[in-house]
Coordinates of C-alpha atoms and ligand atoms in Angstrom, one line a residue:
X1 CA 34.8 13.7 15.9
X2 CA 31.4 14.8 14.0
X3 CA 28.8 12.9 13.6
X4 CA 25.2 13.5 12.6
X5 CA 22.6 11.8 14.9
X6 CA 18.9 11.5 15.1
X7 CA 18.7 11.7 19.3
X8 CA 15.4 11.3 20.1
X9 CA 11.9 10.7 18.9
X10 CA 10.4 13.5 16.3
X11 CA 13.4 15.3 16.7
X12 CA 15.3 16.4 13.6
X13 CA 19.1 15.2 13.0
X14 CA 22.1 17.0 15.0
X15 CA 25.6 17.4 14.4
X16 CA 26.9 16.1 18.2
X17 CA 31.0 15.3 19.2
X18 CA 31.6 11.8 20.1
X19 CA 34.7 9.8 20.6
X20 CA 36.4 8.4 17.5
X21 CA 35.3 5.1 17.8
X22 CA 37.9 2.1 18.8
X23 CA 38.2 -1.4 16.4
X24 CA 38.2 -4.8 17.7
X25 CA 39.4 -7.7 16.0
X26 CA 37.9 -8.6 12.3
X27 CA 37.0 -4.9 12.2
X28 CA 37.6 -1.8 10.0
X29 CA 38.4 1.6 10.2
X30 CA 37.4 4.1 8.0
X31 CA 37.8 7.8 7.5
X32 CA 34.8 8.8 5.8
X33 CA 34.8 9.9 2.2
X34 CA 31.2 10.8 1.6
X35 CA 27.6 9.7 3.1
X36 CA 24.4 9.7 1.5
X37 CA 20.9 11.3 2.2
X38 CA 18.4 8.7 1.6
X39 CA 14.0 9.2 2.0
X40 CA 14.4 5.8 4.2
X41 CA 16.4 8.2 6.5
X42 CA 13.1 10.8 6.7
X43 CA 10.5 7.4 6.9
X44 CA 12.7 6.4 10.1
X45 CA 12.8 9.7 11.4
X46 CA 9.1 9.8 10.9
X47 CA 8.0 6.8 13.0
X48 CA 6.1 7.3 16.1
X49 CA 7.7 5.9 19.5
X50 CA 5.6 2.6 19.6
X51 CA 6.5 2.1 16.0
X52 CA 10.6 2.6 16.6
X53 CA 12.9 0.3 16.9
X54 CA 16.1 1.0 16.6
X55 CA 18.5 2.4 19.2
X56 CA 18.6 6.1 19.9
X57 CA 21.1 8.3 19.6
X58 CA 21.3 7.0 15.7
X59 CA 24.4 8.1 13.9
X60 CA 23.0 7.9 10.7
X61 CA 23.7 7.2 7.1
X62 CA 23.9 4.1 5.2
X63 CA 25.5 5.2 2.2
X64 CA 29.0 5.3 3.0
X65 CA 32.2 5.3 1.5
X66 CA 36.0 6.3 3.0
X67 CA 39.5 5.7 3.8
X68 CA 40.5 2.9 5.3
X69 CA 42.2 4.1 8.4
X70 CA 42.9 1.3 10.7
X71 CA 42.4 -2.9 10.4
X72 CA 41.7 -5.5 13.3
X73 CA 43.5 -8.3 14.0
X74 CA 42.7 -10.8 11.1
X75 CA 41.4 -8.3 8.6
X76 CA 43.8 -8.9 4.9
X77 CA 41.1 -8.4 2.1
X78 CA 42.0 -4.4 2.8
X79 CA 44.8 -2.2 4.1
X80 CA 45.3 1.2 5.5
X81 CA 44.3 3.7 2.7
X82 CA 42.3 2.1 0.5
X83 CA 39.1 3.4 -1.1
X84 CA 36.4 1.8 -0.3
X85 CA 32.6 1.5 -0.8
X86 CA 30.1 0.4 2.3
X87 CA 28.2 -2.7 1.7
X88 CA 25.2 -1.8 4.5
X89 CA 22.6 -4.4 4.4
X90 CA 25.1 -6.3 6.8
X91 CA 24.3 -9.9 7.5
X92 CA 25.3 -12.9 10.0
X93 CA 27.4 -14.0 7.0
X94 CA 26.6 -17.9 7.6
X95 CA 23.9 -18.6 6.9
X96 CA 22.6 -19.8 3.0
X97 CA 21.3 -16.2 1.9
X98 CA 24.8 -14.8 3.3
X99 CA 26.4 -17.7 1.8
X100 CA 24.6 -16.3 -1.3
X101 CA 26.2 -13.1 -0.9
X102 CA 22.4 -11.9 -0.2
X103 CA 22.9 -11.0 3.0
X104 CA 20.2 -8.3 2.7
X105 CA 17.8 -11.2 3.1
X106 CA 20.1 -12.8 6.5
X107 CA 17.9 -15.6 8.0
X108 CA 19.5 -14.4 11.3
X109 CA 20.1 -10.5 11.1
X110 CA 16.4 -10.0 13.1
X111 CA 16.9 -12.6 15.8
X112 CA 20.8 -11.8 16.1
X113 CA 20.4 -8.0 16.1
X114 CA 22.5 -7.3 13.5
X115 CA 21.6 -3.9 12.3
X116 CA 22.9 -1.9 9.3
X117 CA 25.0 1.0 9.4
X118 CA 22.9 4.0 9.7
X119 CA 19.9 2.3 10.5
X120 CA 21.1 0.4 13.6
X121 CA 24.8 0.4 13.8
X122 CA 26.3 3.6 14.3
X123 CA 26.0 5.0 10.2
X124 CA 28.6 6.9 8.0
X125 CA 27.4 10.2 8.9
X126 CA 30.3 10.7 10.7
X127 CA 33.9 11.6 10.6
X128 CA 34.9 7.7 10.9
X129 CA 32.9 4.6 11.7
X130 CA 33.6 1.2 11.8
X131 CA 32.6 -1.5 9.3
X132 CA 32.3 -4.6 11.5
X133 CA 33.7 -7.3 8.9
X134 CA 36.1 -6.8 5.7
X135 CA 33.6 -9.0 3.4
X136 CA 30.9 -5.7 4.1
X137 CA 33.6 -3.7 2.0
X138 CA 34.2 -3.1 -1.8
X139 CA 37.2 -1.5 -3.3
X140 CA 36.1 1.9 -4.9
X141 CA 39.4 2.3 -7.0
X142 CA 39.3 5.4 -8.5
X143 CA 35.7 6.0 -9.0
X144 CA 34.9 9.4 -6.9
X145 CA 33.2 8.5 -3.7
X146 CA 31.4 12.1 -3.5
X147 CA 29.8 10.9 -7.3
X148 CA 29.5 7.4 -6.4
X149 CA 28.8 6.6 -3.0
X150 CA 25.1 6.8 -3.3
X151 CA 25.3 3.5 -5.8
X152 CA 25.7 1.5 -2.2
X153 CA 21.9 1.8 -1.8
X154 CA 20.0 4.2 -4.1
X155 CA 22.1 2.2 -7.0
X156 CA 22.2 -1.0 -5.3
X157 CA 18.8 -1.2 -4.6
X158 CA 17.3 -0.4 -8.2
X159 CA 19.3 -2.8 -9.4
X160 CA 18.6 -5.9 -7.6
X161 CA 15.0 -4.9 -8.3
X162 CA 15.8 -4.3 -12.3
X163 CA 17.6 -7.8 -12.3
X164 CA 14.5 -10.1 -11.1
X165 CA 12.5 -8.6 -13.8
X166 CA 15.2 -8.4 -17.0
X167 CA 13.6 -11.5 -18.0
X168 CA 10.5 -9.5 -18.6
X169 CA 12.5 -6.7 -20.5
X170 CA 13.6 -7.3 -23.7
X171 CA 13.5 -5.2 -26.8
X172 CA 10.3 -4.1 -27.2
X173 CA 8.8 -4.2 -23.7
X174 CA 7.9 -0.9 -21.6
X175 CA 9.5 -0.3 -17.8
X176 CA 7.6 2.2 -15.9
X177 CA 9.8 4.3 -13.0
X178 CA 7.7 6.1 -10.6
X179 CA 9.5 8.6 -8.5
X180 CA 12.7 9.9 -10.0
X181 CA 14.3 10.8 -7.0
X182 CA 17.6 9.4 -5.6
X183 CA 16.8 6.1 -6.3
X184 CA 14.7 6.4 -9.1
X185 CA 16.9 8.4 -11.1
X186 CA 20.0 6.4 -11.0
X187 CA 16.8 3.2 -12.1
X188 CA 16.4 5.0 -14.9
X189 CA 20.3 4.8 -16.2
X190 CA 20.3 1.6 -15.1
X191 CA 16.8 -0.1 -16.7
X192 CA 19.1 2.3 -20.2
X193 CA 22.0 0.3 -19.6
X194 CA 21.3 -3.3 -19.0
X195 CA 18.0 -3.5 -20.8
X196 CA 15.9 -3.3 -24.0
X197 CA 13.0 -1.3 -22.5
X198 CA 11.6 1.9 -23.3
X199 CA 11.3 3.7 -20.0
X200 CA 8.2 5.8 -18.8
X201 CA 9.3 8.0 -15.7
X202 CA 6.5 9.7 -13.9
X203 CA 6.8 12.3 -10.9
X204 CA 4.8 15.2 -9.3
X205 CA 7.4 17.6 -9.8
X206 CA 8.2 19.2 -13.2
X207 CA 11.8 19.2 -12.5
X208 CA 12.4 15.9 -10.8
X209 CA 10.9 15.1 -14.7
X210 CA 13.4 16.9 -16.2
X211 CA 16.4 15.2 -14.4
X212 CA 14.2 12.2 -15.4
X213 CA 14.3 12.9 -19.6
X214 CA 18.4 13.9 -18.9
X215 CA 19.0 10.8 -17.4
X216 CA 17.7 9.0 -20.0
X217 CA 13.9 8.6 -19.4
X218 CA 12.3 8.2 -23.2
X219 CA 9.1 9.8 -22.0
X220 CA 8.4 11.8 -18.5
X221 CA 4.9 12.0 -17.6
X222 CA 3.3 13.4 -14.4
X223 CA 2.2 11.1 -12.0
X224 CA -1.5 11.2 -12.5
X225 CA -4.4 9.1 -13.5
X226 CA -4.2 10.9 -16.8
X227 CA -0.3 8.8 -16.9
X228 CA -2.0 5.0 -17.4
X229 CA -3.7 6.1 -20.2
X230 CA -0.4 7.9 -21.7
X231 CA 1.1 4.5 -20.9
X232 CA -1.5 2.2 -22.3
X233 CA -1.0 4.6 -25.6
X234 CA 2.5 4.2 -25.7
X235 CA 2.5 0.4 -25.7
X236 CA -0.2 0.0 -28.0
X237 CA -2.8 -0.9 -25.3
X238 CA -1.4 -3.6 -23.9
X239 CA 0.8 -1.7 -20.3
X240 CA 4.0 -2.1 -19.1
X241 CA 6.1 -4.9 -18.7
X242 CA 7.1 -4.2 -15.3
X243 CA 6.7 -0.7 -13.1
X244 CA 9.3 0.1 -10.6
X245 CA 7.6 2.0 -7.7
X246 CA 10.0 4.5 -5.9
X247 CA 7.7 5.9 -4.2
X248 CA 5.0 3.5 -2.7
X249 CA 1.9 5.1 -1.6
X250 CA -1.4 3.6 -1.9
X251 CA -1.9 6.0 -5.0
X252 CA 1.4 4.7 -7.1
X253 CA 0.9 1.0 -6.1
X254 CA -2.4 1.8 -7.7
X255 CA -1.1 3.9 -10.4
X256 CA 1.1 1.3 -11.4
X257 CA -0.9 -1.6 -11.3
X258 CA -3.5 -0.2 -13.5
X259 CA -0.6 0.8 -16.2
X260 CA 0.7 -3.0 -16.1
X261 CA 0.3 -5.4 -18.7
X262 CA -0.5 -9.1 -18.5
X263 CA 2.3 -11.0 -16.9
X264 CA 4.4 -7.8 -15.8
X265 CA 6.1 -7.7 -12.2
X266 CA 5.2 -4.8 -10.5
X267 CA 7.9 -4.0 -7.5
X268 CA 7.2 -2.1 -5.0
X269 CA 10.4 -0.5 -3.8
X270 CA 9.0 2.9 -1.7
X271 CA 8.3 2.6 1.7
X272 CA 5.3 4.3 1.5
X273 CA 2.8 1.9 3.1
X274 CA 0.7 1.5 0.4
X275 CA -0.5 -2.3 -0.4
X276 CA -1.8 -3.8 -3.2
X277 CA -4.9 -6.5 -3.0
X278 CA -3.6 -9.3 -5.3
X279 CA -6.3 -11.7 -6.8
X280 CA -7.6 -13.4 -9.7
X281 CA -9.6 -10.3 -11.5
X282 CA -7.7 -8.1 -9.1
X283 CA -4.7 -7.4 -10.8
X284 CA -3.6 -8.5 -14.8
X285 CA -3.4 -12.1 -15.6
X286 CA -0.5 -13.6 -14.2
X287 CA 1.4 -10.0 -12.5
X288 CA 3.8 -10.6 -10.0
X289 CA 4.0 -8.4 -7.2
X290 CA 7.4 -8.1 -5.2
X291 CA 8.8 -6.0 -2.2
X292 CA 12.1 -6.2 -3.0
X293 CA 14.7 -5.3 0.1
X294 CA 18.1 -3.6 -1.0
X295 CA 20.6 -5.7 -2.7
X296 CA 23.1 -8.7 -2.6
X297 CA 26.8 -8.0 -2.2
X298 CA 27.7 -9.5 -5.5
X299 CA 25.3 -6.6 -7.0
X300 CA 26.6 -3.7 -5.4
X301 CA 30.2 -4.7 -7.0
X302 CA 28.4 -5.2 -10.7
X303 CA 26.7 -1.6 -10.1
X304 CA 30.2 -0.4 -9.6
X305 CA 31.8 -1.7 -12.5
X306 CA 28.4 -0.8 -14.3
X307 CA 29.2 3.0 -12.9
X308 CA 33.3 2.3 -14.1
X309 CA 32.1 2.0 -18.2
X310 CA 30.7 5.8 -17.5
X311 CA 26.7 4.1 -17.8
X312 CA 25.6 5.9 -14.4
X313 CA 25.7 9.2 -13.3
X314 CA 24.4 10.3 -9.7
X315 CA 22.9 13.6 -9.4
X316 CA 24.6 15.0 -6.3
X317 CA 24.0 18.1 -4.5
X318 CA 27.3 18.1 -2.0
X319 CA 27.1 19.5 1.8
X320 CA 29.6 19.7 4.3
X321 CA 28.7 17.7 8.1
X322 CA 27.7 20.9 9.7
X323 CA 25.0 21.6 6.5
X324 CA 23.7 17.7 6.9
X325 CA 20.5 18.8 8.5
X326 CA 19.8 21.1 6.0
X327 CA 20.4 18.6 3.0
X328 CA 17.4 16.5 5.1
X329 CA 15.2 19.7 5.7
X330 CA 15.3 19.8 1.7
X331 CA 15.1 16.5 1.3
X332 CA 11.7 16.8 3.3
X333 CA 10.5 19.5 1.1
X334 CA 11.0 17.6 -1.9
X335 CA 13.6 20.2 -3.1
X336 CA 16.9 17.7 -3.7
X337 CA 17.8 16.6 -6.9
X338 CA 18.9 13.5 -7.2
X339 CA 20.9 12.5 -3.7
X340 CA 22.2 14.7 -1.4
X341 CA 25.7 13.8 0.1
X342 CA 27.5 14.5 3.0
X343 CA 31.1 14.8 3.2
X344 CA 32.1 14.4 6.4
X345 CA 35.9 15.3 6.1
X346 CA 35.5 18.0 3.7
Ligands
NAD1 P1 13.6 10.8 -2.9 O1 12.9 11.7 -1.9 O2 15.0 11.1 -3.3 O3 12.7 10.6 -4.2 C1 11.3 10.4 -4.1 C2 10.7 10.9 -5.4 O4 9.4 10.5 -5.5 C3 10.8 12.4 -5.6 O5 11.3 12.8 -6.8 C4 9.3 12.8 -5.4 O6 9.0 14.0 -6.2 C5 8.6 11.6 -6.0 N1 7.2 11.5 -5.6 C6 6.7 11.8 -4.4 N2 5.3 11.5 -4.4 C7 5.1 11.0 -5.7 C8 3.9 10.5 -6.3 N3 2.7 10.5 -5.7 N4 4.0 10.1 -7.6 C9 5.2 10.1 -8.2 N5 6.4 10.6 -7.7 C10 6.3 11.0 -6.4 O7 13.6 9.3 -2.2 P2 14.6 8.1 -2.4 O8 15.7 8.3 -1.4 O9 14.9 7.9 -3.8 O10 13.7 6.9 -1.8 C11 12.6 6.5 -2.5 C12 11.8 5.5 -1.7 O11 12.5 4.2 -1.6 C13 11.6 5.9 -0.3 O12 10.3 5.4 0.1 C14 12.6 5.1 0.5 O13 12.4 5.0 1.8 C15 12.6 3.8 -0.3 N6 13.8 2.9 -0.2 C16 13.5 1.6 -0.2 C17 14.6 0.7 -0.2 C18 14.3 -0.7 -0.2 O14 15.3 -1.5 0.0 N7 13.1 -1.2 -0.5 C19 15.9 1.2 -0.2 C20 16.1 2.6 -0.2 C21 15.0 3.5 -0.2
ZN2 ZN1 18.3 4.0 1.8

């Protein structure tokens, strides 16, 4: 079969022909639908040989959706042909958080090696892979995986982040979404669709704004210093209520926690490195600052229901597996709009 693998360091990803892999027991099958591009993809790709850890060749992708093609022994939540969405922030599944359903915050995933699809485990990028437990699987019904499957992280992710600070988000209040990319644009339906706020979205790029103010954005503003005193205007001097950073650099951590108000959380969601010095007189009274980790599995299957009332729409530029290192080379340059997907079987 096809699969798309980063093969070694600061090389760029390859289409390559492996063996259609074989299940054990307790595992799953499935004949990929559709796989996402995500920037976490580009960060990893980007890492320098003392600062990589995962194994190499890397099939990636950890958005994934399929068919399911095959079952172990013991598997009975799903059976041959069913549609189904890729929970990827897999855990040991015992422990409290998994017990939780949060098993993107597994006490045991680091010192057990258990390694998400894509970013460990062999990824979706890929004619088939193999899910490694039925509970890491959510029934996709009839939503389209091509339109959908990007929920599994760039959904999934905004929305855990969204839900810790609803409290904070009540009619009235002001959320601030910098970066409207993949993740940032589906934030912006979300923050729409389960909240009061008015949303800011800010971005370098004049039609990543534009997506932004379809999607649902109330005001799109460049990303500049010039944007915290748009914001500060907009709320009446007093900032925003909580500021959802997509991108993460030392300049939007900064951005964004000199456009928060009193008590806002500000999340910091990019990878981007950048860090923010928190301190009485450093930050606004009583700000929480949060690094928020993708999602919990009982969130991914309330972002799809939240995508089956017709509330989210992903902006997907389709490519077949033979064009998936072009979707990252534009990716790269900034010039994707929304997410990129893969389809790996056409
Ligand atoms: P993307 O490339 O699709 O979108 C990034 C957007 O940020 C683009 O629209 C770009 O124009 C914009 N941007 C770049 N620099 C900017 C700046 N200085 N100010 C404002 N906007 C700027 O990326 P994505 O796939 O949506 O991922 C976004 C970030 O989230 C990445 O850092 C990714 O690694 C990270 N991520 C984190 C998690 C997590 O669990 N914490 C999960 C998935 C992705
Ligand atoms: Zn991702």
């Amino acid at each position: 079969m096809k699969a798309v693998q980063y093969r070694e360091i600061g090389g760029r990803p390859e289409v390559v022909t492996i063996p259609v892999p074989v299940i054990g027991a307790g595992e799953v099958l499935l004949k990929v639908t559709a796989a996402g591009v995500c920037h976490s993809d580009e960060f990893v790709m980007s890492l320098p040989a003392e600062a990589y850890t995962l194994p190499l060749p890397l099939t990636l992708g950890h958005e994934g959706a399929g068919i399911v093609a095959a079952i172990g022994e013991g598997v009975t939540a799903v059976k041959v042909g069913d549609p189904v969405a890729v929970y990827g922030p897999w855990g040991c599944g015992h422990c409290i958080r998994c017990a939780q359903g949060k098993e993107n915050y597994c006490l045991n995933a680091a010192t057990e090696g258990i390694r998400p699809p894509g970013l460990g485990a062999p990824g979706a990028m890929a004619e088939y892979m193999v899910v490694n437990n039925e509970r890491h699987l959510v029934p996709l019904g009839d939503l389209d995986p091509a339109l959908n499957v990007a929920l599994t992280d760039a959904g999934l992710t905004p929305y855990h982040a969204i839900k810790t600070s609803l409290p904070k988000l009540g009619a009235g209040s002001t959320a601030v979404v910098i970066g409207t990319g993949g993740l940032g644009h589906v934030a912006i339906q979300i923050l729409r669709a389960i909240s009061g706020a008015t949303v800011v979205a800010l971005d370098i790029n004049d039609e990543k704004l534009e997506l932004a103010r379809k999607v649902g954005a109330h005001h799109a503003l460049l990303s500049n210093a010039d944007a915290v005193a748009a914001v500060r205007e907009l709320t009446g001097g007093r900032g925003a209520d909580a500021v959802f950073d997509f991108v993460g650099m030392q300049a939007t951590v900064d951005l964004g926690a000199q456009m928060a108000a009193s008590e806002a959380d500000m999340q910091i969601v990019g990878i981007g490195g950048g860090a923010l010095k928190v301190g009485f007189g450093h930050v606004p009274y009583d700000m929480a600052v949060r690094a928020p980790y993708w999602g919990s599995r009982s969130e991914l299957i309330e972002v799809l229901e939240l995508a089956r009332t017709g509330a989210l729409h992903v902006e997907v530029q389709t490519f077949s597996i033979d064009d998936a290192p072009k979707a990252y080379e534009l990716l790269h340059e900034g010039k994707i709009s929304g997410r990129a997907v893969i389809l790996p079987n056409g």
